[in-house]
PDB file of C-alpha atoms in Angstrom:
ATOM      1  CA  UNK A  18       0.000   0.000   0.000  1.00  0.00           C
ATOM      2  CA  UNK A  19       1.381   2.962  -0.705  1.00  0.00           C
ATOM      3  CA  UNK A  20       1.422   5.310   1.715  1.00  0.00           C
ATOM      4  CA  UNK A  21       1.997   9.771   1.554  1.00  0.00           C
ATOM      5  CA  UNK A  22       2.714  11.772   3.923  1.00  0.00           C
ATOM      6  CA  UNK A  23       3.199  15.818   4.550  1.00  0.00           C
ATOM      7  CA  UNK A  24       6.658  16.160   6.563  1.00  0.00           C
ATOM      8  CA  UNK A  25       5.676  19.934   8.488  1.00  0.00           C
ATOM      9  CA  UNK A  26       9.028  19.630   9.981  1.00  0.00           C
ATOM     10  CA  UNK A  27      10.988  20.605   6.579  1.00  0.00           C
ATOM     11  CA  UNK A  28      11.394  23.609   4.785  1.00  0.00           C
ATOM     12  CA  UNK A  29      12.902  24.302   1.379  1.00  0.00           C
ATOM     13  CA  UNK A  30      15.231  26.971   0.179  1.00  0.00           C
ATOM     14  CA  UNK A  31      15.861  28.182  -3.594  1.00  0.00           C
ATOM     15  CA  UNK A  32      19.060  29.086  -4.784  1.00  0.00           C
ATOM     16  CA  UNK A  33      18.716  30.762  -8.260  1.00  0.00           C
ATOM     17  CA  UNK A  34      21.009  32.537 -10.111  1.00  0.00           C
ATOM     18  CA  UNK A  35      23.285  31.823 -12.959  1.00  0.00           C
ATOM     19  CA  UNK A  36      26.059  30.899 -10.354  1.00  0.00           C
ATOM     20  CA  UNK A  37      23.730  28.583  -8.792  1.00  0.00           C
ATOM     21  CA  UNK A  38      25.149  25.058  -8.794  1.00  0.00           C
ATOM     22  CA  UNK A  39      29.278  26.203  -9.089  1.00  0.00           C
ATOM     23  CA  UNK A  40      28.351  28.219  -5.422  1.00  0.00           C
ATOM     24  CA  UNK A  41      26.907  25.237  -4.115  1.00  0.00           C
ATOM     25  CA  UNK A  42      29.612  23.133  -5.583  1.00  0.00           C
ATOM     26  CA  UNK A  43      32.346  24.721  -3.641  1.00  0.00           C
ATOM     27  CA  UNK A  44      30.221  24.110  -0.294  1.00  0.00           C
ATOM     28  CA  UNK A  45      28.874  20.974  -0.233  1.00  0.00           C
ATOM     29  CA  UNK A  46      29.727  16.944   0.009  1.00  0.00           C
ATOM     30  CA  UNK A  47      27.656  16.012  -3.056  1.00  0.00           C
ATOM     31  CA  UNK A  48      28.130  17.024  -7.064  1.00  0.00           C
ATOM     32  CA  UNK A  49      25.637  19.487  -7.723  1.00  0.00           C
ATOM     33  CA  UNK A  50      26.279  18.890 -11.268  1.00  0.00           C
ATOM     34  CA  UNK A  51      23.877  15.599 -10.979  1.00  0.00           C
ATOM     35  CA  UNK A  52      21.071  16.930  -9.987  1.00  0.00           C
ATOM     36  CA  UNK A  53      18.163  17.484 -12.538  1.00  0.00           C
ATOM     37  CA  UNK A  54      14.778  17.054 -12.680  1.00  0.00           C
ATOM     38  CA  UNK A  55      13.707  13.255 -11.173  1.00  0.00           C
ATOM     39  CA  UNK A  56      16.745  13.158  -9.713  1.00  0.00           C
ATOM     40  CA  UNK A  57      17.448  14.845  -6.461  1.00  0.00           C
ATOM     41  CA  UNK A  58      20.920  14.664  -4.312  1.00  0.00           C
ATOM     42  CA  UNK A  59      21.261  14.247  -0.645  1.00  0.00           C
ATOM     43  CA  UNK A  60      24.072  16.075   0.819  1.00  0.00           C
ATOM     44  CA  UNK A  61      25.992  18.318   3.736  1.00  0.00           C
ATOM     45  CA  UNK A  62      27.152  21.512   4.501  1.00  0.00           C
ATOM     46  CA  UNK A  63      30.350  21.270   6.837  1.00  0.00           C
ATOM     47  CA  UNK A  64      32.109  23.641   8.748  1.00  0.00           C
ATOM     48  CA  UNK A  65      35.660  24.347   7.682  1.00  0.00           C
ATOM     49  CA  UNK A  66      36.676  21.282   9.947  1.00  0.00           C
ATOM     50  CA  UNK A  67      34.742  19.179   8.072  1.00  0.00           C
ATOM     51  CA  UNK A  68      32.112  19.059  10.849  1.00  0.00           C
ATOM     52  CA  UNK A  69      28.383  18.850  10.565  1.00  0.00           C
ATOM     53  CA  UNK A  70      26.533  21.702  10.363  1.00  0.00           C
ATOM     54  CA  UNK A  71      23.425  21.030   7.837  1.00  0.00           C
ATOM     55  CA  UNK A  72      22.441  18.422   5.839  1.00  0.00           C
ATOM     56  CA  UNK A  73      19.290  18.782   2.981  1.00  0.00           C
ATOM     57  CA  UNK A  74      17.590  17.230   0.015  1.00  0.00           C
ATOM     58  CA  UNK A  75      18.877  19.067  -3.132  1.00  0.00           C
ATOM     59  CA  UNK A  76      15.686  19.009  -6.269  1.00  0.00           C
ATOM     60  CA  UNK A  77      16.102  21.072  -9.421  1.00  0.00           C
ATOM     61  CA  UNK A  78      12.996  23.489 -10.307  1.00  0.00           C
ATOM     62  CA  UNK A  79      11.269  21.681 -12.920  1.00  0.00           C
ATOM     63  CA  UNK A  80      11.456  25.479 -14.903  1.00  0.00           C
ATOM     64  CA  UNK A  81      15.028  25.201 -14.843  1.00  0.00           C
ATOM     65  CA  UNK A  82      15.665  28.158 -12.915  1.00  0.00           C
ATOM     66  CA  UNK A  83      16.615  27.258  -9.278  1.00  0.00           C
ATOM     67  CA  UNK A  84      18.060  24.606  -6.796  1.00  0.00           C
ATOM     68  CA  UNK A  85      15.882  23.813  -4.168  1.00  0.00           C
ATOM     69  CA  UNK A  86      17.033  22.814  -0.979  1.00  0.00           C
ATOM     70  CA  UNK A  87      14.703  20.206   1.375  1.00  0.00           C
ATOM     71  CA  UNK A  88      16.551  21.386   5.141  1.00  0.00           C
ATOM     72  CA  UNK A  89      15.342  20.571   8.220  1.00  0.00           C
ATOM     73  CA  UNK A  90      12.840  23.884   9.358  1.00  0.00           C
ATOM     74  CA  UNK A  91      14.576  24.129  12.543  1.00  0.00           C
ATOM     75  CA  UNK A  92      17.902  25.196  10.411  1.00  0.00           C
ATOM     76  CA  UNK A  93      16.291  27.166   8.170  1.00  0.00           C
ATOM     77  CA  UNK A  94      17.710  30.556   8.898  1.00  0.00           C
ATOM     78  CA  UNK A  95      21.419  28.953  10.477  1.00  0.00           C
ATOM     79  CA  UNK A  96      21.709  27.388   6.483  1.00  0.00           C
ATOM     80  CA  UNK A  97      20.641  30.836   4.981  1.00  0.00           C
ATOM     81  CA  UNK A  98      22.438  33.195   7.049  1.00  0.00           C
ATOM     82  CA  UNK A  99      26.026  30.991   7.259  1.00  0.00           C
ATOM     83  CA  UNK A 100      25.281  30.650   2.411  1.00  0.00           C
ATOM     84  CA  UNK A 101      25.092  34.083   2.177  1.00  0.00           C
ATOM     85  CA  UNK A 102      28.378  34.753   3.765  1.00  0.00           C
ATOM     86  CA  UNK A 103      30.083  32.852   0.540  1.00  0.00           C
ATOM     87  CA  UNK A 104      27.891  34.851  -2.267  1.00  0.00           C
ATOM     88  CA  UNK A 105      30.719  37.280  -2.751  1.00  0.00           C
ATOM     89  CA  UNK A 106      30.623  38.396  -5.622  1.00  0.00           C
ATOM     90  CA  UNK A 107      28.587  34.854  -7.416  1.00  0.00           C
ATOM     91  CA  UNK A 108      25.560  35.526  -8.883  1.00  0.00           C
ATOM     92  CA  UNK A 109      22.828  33.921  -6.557  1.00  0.00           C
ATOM     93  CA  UNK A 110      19.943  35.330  -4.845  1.00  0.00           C
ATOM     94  CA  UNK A 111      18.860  32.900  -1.645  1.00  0.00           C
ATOM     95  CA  UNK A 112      15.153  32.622  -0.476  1.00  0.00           C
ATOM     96  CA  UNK A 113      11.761  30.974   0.414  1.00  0.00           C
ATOM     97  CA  UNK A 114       9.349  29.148  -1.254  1.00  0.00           C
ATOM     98  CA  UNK A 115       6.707  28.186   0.303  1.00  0.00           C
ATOM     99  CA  UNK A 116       6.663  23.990  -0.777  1.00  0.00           C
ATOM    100  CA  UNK A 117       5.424  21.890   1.233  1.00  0.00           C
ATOM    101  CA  UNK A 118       7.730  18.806   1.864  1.00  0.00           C
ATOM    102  CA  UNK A 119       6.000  15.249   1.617  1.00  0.00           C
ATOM    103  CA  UNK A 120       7.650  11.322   1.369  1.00  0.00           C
ATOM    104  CA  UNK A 121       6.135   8.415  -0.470  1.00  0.00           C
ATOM    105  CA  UNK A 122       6.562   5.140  -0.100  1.00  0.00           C
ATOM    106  CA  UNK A 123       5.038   1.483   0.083  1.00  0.00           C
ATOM    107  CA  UNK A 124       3.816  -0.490  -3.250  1.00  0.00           C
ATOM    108  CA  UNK A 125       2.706   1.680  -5.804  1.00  0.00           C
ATOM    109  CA  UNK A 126       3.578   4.842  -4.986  1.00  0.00           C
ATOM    110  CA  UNK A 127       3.921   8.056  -7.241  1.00  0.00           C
ATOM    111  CA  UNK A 128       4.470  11.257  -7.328  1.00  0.00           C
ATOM    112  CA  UNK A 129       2.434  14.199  -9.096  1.00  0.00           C
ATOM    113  CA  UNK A 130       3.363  15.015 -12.079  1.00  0.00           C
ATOM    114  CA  UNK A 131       4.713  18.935 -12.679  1.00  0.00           C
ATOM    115  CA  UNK A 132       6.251  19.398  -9.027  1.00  0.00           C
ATOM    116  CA  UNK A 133       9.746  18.582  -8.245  1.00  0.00           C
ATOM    117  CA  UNK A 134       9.920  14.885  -7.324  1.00  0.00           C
ATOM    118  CA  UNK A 135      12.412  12.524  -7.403  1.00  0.00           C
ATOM    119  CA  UNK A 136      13.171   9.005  -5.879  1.00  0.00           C
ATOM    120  CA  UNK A 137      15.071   9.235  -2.384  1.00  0.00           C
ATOM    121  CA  UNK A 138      18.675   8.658  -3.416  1.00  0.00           C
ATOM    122  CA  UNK A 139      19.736   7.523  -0.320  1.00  0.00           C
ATOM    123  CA  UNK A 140      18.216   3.913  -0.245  1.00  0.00           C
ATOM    124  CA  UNK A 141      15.451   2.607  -2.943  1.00  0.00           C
ATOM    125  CA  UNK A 142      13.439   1.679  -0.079  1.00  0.00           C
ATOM    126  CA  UNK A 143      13.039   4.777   1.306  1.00  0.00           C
ATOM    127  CA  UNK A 144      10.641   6.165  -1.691  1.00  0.00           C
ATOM    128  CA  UNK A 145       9.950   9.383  -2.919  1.00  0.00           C
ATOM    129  CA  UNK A 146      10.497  12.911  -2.038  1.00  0.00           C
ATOM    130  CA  UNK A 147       8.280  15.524  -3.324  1.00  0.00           C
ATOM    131  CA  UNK A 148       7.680  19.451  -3.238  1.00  0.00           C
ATOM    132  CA  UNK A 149       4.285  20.792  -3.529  1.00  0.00           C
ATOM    133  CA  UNK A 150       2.662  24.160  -3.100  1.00  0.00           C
ATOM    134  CA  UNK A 151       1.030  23.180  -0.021  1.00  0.00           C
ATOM    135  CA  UNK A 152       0.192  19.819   1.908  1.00  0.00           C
ATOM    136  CA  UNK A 153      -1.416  17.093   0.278  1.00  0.00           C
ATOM    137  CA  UNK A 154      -5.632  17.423   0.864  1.00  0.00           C
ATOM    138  CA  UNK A 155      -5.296  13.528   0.784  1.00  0.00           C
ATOM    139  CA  UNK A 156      -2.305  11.934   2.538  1.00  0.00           C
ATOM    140  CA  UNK A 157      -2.395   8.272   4.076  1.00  0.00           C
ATOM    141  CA  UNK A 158       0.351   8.609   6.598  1.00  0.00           C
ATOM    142  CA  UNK A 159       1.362  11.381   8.733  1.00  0.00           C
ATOM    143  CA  UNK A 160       4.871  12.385   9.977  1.00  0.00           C
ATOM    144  CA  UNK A 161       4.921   9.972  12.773  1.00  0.00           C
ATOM    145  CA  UNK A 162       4.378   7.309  10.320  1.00  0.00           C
ATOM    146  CA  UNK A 163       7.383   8.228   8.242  1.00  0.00           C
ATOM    147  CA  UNK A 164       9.713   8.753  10.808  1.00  0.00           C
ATOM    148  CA  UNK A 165       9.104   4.983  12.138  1.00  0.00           C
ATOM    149  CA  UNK A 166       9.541   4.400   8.126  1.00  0.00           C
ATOM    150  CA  UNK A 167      13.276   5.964   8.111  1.00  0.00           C
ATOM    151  CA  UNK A 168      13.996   4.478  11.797  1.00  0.00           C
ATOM    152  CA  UNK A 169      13.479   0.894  10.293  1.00  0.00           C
ATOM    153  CA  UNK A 170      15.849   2.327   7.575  1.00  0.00           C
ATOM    154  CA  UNK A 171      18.671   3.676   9.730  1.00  0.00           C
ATOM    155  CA  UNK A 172      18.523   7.324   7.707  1.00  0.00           C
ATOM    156  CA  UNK A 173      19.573  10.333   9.972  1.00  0.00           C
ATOM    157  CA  UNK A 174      17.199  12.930  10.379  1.00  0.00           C
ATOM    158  CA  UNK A 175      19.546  16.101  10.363  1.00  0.00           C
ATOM    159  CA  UNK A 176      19.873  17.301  13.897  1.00  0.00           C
ATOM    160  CA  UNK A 177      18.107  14.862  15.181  1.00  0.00           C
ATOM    161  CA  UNK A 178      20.590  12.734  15.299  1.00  0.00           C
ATOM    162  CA  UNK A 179      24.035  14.351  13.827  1.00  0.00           C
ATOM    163  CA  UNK A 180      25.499  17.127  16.245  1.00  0.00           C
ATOM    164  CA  UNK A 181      26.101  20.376  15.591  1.00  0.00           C
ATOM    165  CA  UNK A 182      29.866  20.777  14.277  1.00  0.00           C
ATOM    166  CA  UNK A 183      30.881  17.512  16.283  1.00  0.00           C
ATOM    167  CA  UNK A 184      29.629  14.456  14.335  1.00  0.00           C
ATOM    168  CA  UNK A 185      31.828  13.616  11.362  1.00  0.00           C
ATOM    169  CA  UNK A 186      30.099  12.426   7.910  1.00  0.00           C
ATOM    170  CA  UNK A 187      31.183   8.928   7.802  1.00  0.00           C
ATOM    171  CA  UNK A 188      30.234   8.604  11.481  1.00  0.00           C
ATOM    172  CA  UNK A 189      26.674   9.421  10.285  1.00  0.00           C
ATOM    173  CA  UNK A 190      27.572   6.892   7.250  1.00  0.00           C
ATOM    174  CA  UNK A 191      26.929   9.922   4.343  1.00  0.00           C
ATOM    175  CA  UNK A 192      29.046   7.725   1.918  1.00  0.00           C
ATOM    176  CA  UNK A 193      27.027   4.701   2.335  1.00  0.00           C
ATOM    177  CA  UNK A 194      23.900   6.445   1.947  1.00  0.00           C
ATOM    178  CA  UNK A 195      25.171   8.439  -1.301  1.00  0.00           C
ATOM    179  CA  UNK A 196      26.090  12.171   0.278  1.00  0.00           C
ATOM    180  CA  UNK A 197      29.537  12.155  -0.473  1.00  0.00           C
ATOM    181  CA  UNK A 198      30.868  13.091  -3.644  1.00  0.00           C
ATOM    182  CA  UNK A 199      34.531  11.418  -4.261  1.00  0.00           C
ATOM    183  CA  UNK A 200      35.255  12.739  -7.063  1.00  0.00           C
ATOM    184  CA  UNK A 201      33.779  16.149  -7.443  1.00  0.00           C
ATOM    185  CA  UNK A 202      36.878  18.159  -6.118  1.00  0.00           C
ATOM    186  CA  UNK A 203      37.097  21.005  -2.987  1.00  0.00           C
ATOM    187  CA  UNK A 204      34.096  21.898  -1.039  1.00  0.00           C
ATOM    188  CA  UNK A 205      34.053  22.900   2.242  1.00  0.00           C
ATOM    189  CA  UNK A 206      35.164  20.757   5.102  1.00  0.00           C
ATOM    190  CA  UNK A 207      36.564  17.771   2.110  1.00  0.00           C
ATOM    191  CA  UNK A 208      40.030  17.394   3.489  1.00  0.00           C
ATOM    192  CA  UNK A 209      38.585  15.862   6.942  1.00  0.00           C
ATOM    193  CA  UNK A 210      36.098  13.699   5.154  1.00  0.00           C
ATOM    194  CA  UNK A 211      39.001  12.389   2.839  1.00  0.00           C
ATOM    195  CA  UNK A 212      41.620  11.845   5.093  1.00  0.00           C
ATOM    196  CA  UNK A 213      38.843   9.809   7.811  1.00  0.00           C
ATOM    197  CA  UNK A 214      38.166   8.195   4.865  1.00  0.00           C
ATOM    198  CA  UNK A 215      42.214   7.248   3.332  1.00  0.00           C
ATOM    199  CA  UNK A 216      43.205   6.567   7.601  1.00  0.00           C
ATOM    200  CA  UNK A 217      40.291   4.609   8.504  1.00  0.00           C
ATOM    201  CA  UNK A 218      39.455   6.851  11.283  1.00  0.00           C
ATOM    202  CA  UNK A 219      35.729   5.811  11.522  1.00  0.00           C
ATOM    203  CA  UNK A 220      35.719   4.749  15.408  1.00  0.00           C
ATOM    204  CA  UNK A 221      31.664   4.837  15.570  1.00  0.00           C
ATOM    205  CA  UNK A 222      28.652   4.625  13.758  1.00  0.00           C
ATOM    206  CA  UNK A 223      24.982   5.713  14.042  1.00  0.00           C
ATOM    207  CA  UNK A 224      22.932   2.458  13.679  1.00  0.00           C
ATOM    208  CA  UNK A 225      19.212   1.056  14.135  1.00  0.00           C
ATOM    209  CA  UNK A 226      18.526  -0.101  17.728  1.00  0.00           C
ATOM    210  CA  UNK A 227      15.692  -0.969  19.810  1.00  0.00           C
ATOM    211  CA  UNK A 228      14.647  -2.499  23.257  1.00  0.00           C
ATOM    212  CA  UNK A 229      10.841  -3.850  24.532  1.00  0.00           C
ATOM    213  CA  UNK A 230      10.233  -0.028  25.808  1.00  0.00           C
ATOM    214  CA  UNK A 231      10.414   3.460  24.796  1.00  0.00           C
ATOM    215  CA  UNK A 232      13.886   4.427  23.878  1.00  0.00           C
ATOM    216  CA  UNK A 233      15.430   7.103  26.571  1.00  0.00           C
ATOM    217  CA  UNK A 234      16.081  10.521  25.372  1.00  0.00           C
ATOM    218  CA  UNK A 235      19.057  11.362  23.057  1.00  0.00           C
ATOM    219  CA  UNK A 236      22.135  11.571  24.744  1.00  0.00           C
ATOM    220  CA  UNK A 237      21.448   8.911  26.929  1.00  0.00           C
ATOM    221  CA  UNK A 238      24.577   6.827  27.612  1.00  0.00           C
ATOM    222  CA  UNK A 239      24.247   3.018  25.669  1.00  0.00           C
ATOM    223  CA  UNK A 240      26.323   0.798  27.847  1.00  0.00           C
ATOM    224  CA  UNK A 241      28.612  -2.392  27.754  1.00  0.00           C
ATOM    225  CA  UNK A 242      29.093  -3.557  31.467  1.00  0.00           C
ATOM    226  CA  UNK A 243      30.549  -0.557  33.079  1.00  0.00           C
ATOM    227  CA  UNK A 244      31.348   1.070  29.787  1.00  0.00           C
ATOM    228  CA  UNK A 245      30.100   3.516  27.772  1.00  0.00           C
ATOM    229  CA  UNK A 246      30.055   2.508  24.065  1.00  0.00           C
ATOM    230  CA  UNK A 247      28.165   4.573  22.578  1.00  0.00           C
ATOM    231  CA  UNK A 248      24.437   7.003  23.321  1.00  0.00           C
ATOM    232  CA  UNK A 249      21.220   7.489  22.086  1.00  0.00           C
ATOM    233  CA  UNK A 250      19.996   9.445  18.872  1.00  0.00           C
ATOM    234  CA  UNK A 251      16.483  10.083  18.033  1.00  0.00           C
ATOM    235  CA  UNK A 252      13.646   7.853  18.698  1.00  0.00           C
ATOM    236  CA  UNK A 253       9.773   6.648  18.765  1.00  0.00           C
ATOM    237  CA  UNK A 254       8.228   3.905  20.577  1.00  0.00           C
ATOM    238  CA  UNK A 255      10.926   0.759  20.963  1.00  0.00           C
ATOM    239  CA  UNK A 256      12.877   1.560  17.908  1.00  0.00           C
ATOM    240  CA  UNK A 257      15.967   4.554  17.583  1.00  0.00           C
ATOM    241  CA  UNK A 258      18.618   5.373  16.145  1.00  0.00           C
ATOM    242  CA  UNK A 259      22.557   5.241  18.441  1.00  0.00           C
ATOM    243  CA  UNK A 260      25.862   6.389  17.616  1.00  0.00           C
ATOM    244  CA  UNK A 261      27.504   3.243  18.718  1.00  0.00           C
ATOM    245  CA  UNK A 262      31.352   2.704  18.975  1.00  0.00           C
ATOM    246  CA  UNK A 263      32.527   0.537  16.177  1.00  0.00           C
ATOM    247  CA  UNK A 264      34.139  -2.183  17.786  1.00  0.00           C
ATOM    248  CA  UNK A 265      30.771  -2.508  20.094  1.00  0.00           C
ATOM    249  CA  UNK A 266      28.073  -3.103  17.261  1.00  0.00           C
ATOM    250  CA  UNK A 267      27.878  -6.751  17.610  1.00  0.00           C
ATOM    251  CA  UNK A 268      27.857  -7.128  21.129  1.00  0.00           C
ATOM    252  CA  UNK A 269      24.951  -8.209  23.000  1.00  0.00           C
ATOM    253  CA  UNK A 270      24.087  -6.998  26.170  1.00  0.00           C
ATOM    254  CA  UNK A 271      23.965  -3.413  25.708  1.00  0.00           C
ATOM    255  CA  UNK A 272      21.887  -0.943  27.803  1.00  0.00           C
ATOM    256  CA  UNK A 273      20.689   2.545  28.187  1.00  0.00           C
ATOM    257  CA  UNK A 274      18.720   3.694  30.999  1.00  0.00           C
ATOM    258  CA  UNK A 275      18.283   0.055  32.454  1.00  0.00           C
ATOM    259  CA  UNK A 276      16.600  -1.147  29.212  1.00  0.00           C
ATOM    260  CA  UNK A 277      18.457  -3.897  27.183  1.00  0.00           C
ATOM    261  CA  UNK A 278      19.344  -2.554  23.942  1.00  0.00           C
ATOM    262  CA  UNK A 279      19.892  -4.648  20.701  1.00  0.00           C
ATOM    263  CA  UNK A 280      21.602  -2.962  17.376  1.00  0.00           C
ATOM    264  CA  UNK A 281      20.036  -3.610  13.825  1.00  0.00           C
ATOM    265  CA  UNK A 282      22.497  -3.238  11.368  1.00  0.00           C
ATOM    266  CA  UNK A 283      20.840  -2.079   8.250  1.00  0.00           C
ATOM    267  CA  UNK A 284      21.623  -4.549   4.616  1.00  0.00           C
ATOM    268  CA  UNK A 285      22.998  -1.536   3.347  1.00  0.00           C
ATOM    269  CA  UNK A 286      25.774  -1.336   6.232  1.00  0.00           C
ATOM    270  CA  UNK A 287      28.929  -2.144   6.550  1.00  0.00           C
ATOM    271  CA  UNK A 288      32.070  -1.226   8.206  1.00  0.00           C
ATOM    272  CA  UNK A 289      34.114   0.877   5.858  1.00  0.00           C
ATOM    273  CA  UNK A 290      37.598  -0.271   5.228  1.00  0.00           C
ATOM    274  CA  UNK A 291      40.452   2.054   4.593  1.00  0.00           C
ATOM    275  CA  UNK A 292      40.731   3.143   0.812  1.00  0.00           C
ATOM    276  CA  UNK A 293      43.762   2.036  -1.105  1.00  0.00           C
TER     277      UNK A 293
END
């Protein structure tokens, strides 16, 4: 069944201009250069550490005229305020829009035609992503019902569950949900994400978990005996999301706030080994 759902807590950005996509190029993890209309990018905006700061759906305008940016709403202004600083002298005008973010997923699903759409590009099983001028008059699912969707998944929901200019990219696993770039060139914050990449310096991951009863809040310590290994992320019900230390995620055992907590590693996972 497929099911649709209006996501309140997103926002979307345009960037238009003719300097559009080279100014986002030099900021971001992803190419900007592959997005176009039915297919949308998923990627971050780093500090110069290479840090997380933001991370957002990128769709082009279907009238060829803009980049539009699906952020978390809670980040809206941060992501506007710390882009503008790099306009200089580019040729890019940042604003609203107005859309309306919604997901799609489940057997049969499809988007409207003559909005920007495109399939999620982080997993296939995730679904669709779609901008319309205001929410669906006709959704069957709601935004509680797509976050226990993405949970199952093991996708990050911004600052949720990354923190601000602490959590590195490949602790979040960005390049094994596509939103990293290799080969693109400099952006922002690249030589941290290259060089944790080339060392192998991954020590933790953030990975599906759940226990018989509500998850504790974020933050709460996960631990291994008298350990800490690893805390809590976002959550609903029994099932979360934990940045877990890497040589802890197949240990049983594991507990946060009294509960016994079991890790899920997603098909799509694996531990990254060091690139040759």
């Amino acid at each position: 069944m497929a099911r649709i759902a209006h996501l309140p807590a997103r926002s979307v950005l345009s960037v238009s201009g003719a300097d559009r996509v080279s100014f986002l190029q030099g900021l971001v993890s992803n190419d900007m250069t592959t997005v176009a209309p039915g297919r949308a990018v998923w990627t971050a905006f780093l500090s110069a550490q290479g840090k997380w700061l933001a991370d957002f759906f990128v769709f082009a305008d279907p009238e060829g005229q803009r980049l539009l940016l699906d952020c978390d709403a809670s980040q809206t202004d941060m992501l506007r305020q710390r882009l503008s600083r790099y306009r200089l002298r580019a040729q890019v005008e940042l604003g609203e829009t107005g859309y309306a973010v919604h997901a799609a997923w489940g057997e049969g699903c499809t988007p409207p035609e003559g909005y920007p759409a495109a399939p999620d590009p982080r997993v296939a099983q995730a679904g669709w992503r779609f901008l319309l001028g205001h929410p669906t008059p006709h959704p069957t699912a709601d935004e509680v019902d797509y976050d226990r969707h993405r949970l199952a998944l093991g996708l990050p929901d911004g600052p949720r569950d990354c923190e601000n200019d602490k959590t590195l990219l490949l602790e979040a696993n960005f390049d094994q949900l596509n939103g990293i770039s290799w080969t693109k060139g400099c952006y922002m914050g690249q030589e941290l994400t290259a060089r944790t990449r080339y060392r192998g310096l991954v020590r933790r991951h953030l990975v599906p978990v759940s226990t018989h009863a509500d998850l504790p809040a974020p933050g709460t310590p996960v631990m291994a005996g008298e350990k800490t290994v690893g805390e809590m992320r976002s959550s609903r019900d029994g099932a979360g999301l934990a940045m877990i230390r890497s040589e802890h995620l197949h240990d049983t055992g594991l507990v946060a706030a009294g509960h016994g907590v079991q890790v899920h590693l997603p098909q799509w996972f694996s531990l990254p080994a060091r690139a040759q």
